[in-house]
CSV table of C-alpha atoms in Angstrom, one decimal:
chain,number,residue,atom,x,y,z
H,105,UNK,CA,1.3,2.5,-23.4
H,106,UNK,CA,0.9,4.5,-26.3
H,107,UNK,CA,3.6,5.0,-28.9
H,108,UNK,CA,3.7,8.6,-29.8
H,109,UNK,CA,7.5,8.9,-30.6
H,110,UNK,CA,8.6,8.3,-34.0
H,111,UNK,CA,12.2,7.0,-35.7
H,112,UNK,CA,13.7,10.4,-35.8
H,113,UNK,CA,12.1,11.9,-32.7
H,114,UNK,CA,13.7,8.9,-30.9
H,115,UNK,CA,16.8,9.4,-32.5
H,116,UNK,CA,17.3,12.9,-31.6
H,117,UNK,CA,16.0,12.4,-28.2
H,118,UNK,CA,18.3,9.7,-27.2
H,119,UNK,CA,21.2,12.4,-28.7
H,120,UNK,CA,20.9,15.0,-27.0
H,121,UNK,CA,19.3,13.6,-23.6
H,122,UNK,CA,23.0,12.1,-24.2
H,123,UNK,CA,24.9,14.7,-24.9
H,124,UNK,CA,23.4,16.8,-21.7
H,125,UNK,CA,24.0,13.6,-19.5
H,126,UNK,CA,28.0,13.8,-20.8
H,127,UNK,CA,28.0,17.7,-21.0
H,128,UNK,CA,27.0,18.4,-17.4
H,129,UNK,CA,29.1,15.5,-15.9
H,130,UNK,CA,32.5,15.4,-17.7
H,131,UNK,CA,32.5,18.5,-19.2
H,132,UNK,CA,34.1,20.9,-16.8
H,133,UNK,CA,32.3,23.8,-17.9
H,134,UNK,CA,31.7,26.8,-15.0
H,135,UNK,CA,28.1,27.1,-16.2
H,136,UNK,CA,27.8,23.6,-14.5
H,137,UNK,CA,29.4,24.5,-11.5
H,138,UNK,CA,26.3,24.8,-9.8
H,139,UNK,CA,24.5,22.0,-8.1
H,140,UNK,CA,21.0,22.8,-9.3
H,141,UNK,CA,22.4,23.5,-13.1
H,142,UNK,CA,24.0,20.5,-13.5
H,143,UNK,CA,21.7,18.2,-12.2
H,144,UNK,CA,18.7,19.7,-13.5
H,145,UNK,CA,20.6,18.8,-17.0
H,146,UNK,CA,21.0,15.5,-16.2
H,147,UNK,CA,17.7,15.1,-15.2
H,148,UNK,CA,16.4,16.5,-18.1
H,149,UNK,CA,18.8,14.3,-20.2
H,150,UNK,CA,17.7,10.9,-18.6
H,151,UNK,CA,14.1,11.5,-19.4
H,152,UNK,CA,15.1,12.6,-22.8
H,153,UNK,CA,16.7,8.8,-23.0
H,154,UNK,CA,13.9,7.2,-21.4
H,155,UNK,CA,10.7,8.2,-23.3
H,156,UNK,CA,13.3,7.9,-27.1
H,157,UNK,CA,14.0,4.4,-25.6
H,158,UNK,CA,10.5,3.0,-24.8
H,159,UNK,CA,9.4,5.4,-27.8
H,160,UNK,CA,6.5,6.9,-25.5
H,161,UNK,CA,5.8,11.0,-24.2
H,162,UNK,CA,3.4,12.0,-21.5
H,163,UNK,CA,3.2,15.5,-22.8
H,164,UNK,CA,2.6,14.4,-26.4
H,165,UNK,CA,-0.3,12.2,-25.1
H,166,UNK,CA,-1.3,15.4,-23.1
H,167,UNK,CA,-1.4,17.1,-26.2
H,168,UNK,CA,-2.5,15.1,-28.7
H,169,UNK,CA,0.9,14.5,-30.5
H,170,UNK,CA,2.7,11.8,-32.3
H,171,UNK,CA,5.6,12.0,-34.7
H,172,UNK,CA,5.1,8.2,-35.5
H,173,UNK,CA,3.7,6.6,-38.7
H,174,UNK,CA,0.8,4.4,-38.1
């Protein structure tokens, strides 16, 4: 595995894929009141998480990206 993600990129990943996860589930908001909405979020959230914790992107190995210093 390749590590494309850098400090900060991780940092603001693992952030806001947070802040989604906690938005769409404890928020209470009505634009979460649908099904598909709110666990689209989530889903988008947890993979936000996932590639800042093991500091890897498929789409920035797609596209030739890396926000870490080698």
């Amino acid at each position: 595995m390749i590590i494309n993600v850098g400090k900060t990129d991780r940092a603001i990943r693992v952030v806001v894929g947070l802040a989604l996860v906690g938005l769409a589930l404890v928020s209470g908001l009505a634009i979460f009141d649908g099904a598909i909405l709110k666990y689209g979020t989530v889903v988008v959230g947890l993979i936000l998480v996932v590639t800042g914790m093991m500091r890897t992107c498929p789409a920035y190995t797609l596209l030739g990206i890396g926000t870490c210093q080698t």
